[in-house]
CSV table of C-alpha atoms in Angstrom, one decimal:
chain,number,residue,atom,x,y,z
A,1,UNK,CA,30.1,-85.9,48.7
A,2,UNK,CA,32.5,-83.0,48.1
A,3,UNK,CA,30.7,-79.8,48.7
A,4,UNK,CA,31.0,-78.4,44.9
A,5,UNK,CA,29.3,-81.2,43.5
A,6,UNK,CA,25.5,-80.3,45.3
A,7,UNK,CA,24.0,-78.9,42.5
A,8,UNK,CA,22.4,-76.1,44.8
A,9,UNK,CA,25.7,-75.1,45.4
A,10,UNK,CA,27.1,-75.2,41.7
A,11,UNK,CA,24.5,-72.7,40.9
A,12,UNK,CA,25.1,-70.5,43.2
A,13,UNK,CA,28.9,-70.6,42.4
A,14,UNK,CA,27.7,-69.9,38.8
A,15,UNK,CA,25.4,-66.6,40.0
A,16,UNK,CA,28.9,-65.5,41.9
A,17,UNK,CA,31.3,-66.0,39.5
A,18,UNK,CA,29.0,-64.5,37.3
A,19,UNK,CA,28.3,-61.3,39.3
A,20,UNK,CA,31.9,-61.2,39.9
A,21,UNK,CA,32.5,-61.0,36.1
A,22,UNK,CA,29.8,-58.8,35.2
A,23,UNK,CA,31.4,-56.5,38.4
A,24,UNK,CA,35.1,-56.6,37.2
A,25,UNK,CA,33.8,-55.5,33.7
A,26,UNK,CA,31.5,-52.8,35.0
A,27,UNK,CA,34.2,-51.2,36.8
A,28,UNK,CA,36.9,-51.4,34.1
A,29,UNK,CA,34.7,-49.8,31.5
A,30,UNK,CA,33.5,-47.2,34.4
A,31,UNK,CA,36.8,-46.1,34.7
A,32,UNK,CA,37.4,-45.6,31.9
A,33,UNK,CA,34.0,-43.6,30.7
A,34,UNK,CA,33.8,-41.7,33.9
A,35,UNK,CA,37.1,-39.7,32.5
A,36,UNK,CA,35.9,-35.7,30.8
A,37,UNK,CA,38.0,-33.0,29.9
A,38,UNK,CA,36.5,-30.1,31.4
A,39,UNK,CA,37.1,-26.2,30.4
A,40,UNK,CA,37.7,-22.6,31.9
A,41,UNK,CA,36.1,-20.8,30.6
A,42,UNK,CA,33.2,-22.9,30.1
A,43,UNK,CA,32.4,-20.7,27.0
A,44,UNK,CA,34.4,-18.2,25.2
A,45,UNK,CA,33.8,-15.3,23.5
A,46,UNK,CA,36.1,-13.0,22.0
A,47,UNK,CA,36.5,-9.8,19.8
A,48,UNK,CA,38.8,-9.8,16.7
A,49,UNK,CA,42.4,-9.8,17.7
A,50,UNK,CA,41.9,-10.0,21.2
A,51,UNK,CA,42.9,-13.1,23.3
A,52,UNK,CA,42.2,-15.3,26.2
A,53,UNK,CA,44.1,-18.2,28.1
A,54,UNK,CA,42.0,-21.1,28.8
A,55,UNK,CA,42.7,-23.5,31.8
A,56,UNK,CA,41.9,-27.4,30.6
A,57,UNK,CA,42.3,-30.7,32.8
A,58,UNK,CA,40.7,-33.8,33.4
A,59,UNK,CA,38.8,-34.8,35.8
A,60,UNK,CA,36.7,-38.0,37.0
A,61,UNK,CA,33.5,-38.6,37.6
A,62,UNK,CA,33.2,-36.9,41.0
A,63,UNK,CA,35.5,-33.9,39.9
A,64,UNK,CA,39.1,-34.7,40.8
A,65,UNK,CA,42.1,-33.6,38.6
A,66,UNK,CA,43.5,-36.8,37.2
A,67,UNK,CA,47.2,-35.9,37.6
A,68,UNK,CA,49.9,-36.5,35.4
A,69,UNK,CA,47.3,-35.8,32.2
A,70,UNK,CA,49.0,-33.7,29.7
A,71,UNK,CA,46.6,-32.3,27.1
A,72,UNK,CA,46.9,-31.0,23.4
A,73,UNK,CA,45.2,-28.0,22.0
A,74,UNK,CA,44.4,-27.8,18.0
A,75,UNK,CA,42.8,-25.4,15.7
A,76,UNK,CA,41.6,-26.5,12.1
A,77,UNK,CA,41.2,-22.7,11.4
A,78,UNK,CA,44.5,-21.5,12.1
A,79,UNK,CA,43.9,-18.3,10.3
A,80,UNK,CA,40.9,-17.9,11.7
A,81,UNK,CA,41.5,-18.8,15.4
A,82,UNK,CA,45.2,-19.1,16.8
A,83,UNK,CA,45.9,-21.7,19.9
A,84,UNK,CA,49.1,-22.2,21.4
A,85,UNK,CA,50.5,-25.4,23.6
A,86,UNK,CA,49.3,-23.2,26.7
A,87,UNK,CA,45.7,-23.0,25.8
A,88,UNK,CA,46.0,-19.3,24.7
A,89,UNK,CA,43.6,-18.5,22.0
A,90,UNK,CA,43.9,-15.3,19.7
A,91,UNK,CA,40.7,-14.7,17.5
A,92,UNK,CA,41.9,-13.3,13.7
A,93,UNK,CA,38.6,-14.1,12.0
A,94,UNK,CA,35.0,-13.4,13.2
A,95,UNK,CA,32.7,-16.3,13.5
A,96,UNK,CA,32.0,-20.0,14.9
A,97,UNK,CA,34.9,-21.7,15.4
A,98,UNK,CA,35.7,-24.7,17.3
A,99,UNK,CA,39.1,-25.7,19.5
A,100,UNK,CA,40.1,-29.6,19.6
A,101,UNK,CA,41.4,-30.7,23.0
A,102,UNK,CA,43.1,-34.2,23.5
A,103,UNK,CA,44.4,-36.0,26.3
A,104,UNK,CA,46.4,-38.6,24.2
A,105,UNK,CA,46.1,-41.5,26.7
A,106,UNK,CA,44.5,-41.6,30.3
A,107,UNK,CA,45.4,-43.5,33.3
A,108,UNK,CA,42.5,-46.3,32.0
A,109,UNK,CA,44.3,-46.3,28.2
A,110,UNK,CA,41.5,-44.0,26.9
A,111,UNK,CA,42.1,-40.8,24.3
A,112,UNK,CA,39.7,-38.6,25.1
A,113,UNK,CA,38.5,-35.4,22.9
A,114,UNK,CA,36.8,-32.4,23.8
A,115,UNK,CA,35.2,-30.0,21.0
A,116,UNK,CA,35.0,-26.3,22.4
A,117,UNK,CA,33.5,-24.1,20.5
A,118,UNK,CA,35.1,-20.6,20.5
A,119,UNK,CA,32.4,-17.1,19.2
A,120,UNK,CA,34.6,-14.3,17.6
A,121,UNK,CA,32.3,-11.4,17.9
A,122,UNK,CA,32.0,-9.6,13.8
A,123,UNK,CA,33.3,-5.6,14.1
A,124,UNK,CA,30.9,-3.0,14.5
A,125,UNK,CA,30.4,-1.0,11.2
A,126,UNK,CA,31.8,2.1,10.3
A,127,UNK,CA,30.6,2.9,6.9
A,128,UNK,CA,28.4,2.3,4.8
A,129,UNK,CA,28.6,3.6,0.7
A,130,UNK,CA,26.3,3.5,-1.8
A,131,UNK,CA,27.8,3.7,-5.2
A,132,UNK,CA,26.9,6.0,-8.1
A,133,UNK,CA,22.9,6.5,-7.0
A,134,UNK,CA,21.3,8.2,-10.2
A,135,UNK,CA,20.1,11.6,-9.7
A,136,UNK,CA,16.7,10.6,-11.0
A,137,UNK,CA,14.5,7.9,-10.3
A,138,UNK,CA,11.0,6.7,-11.2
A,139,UNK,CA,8.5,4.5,-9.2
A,140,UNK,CA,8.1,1.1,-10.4
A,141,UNK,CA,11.2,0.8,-11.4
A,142,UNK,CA,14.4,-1.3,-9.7
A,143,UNK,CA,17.5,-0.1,-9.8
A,144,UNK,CA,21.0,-2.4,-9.1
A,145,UNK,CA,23.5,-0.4,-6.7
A,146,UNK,CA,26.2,-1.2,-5.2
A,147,UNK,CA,26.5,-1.4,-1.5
A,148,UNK,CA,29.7,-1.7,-0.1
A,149,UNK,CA,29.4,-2.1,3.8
A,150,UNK,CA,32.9,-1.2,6.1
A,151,UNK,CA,33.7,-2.9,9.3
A,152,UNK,CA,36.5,-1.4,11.9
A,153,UNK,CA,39.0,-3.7,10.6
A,154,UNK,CA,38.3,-2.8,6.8
């Protein structure tokens, strides 16, 4: 009798060709998840019309560069936050904002994306006017003024 045909034999080719399977898959779809984009600065900050150059990459799931990676950076608020092909980012508006990063296509056929958000720090003030207060006021009454608050950048 040939040796496949022992049914306690074709069961345990089943477990192995099994566990061979469930292995190839695990290490295909490992490969491909194990794959980040990773950031320096890790967090930004900036002031208004000031500018920073950040340094982007991938890397696997130990650390390593993945070479040959090219990566794309994109704004949605180009007004308000300005990034170049490089990674350098010039703030225009203050606020949350966020910077897209994409590496089109890894080594494992993945696109990956990395939001990163970006703070612009608001001006300090430099004025503050109160319009047209009445020389006379009584108590219990409201009045509606006009407040007009002035930032550095106007």
């Amino acid at each position: 009798m040939p040796i496949f045909m022992n049914p306690p034999n074709l069961n345990a080719m089943r477990v192995i060709c099994i566990s061979l399977s469930l292995l190839l898959f695990s290490t295909t779809s490992m490969l491909a998840q194990d794959l980040k984009i990773v950031v320096e600065p890790a967090e930004l900050t900036l002031d208004v019309e000031k500018n920073a150059q950040l340094k982007a990459k991938v890397v696997d799931a130990q650390g390593n560069e993945v070479s040959g990676q090219q990566l794309f950076f994109y704004s949605r608020k180009g007004k308000a936050l300005e990034v170049d092909s490089t990674g350098l980012v010039t703030a225009h508006l203050p606020g949350e904002h966020q910077l897209i990063i994409i590496a089109p296509r890894t080594a494992g056929g993945e696109r990956l994306r990395l939001n990163y958000p970006v703070k612009v720090n608001y001006p300090p003030i430099s004025e503050i006017k109160i319009e047209e207060v009445p020389s006379q006021m009584y108590a219990g009454t409201t009045l509606r003024l006009q407040v007009t608050v002035m930032d550095e950048m106007n």
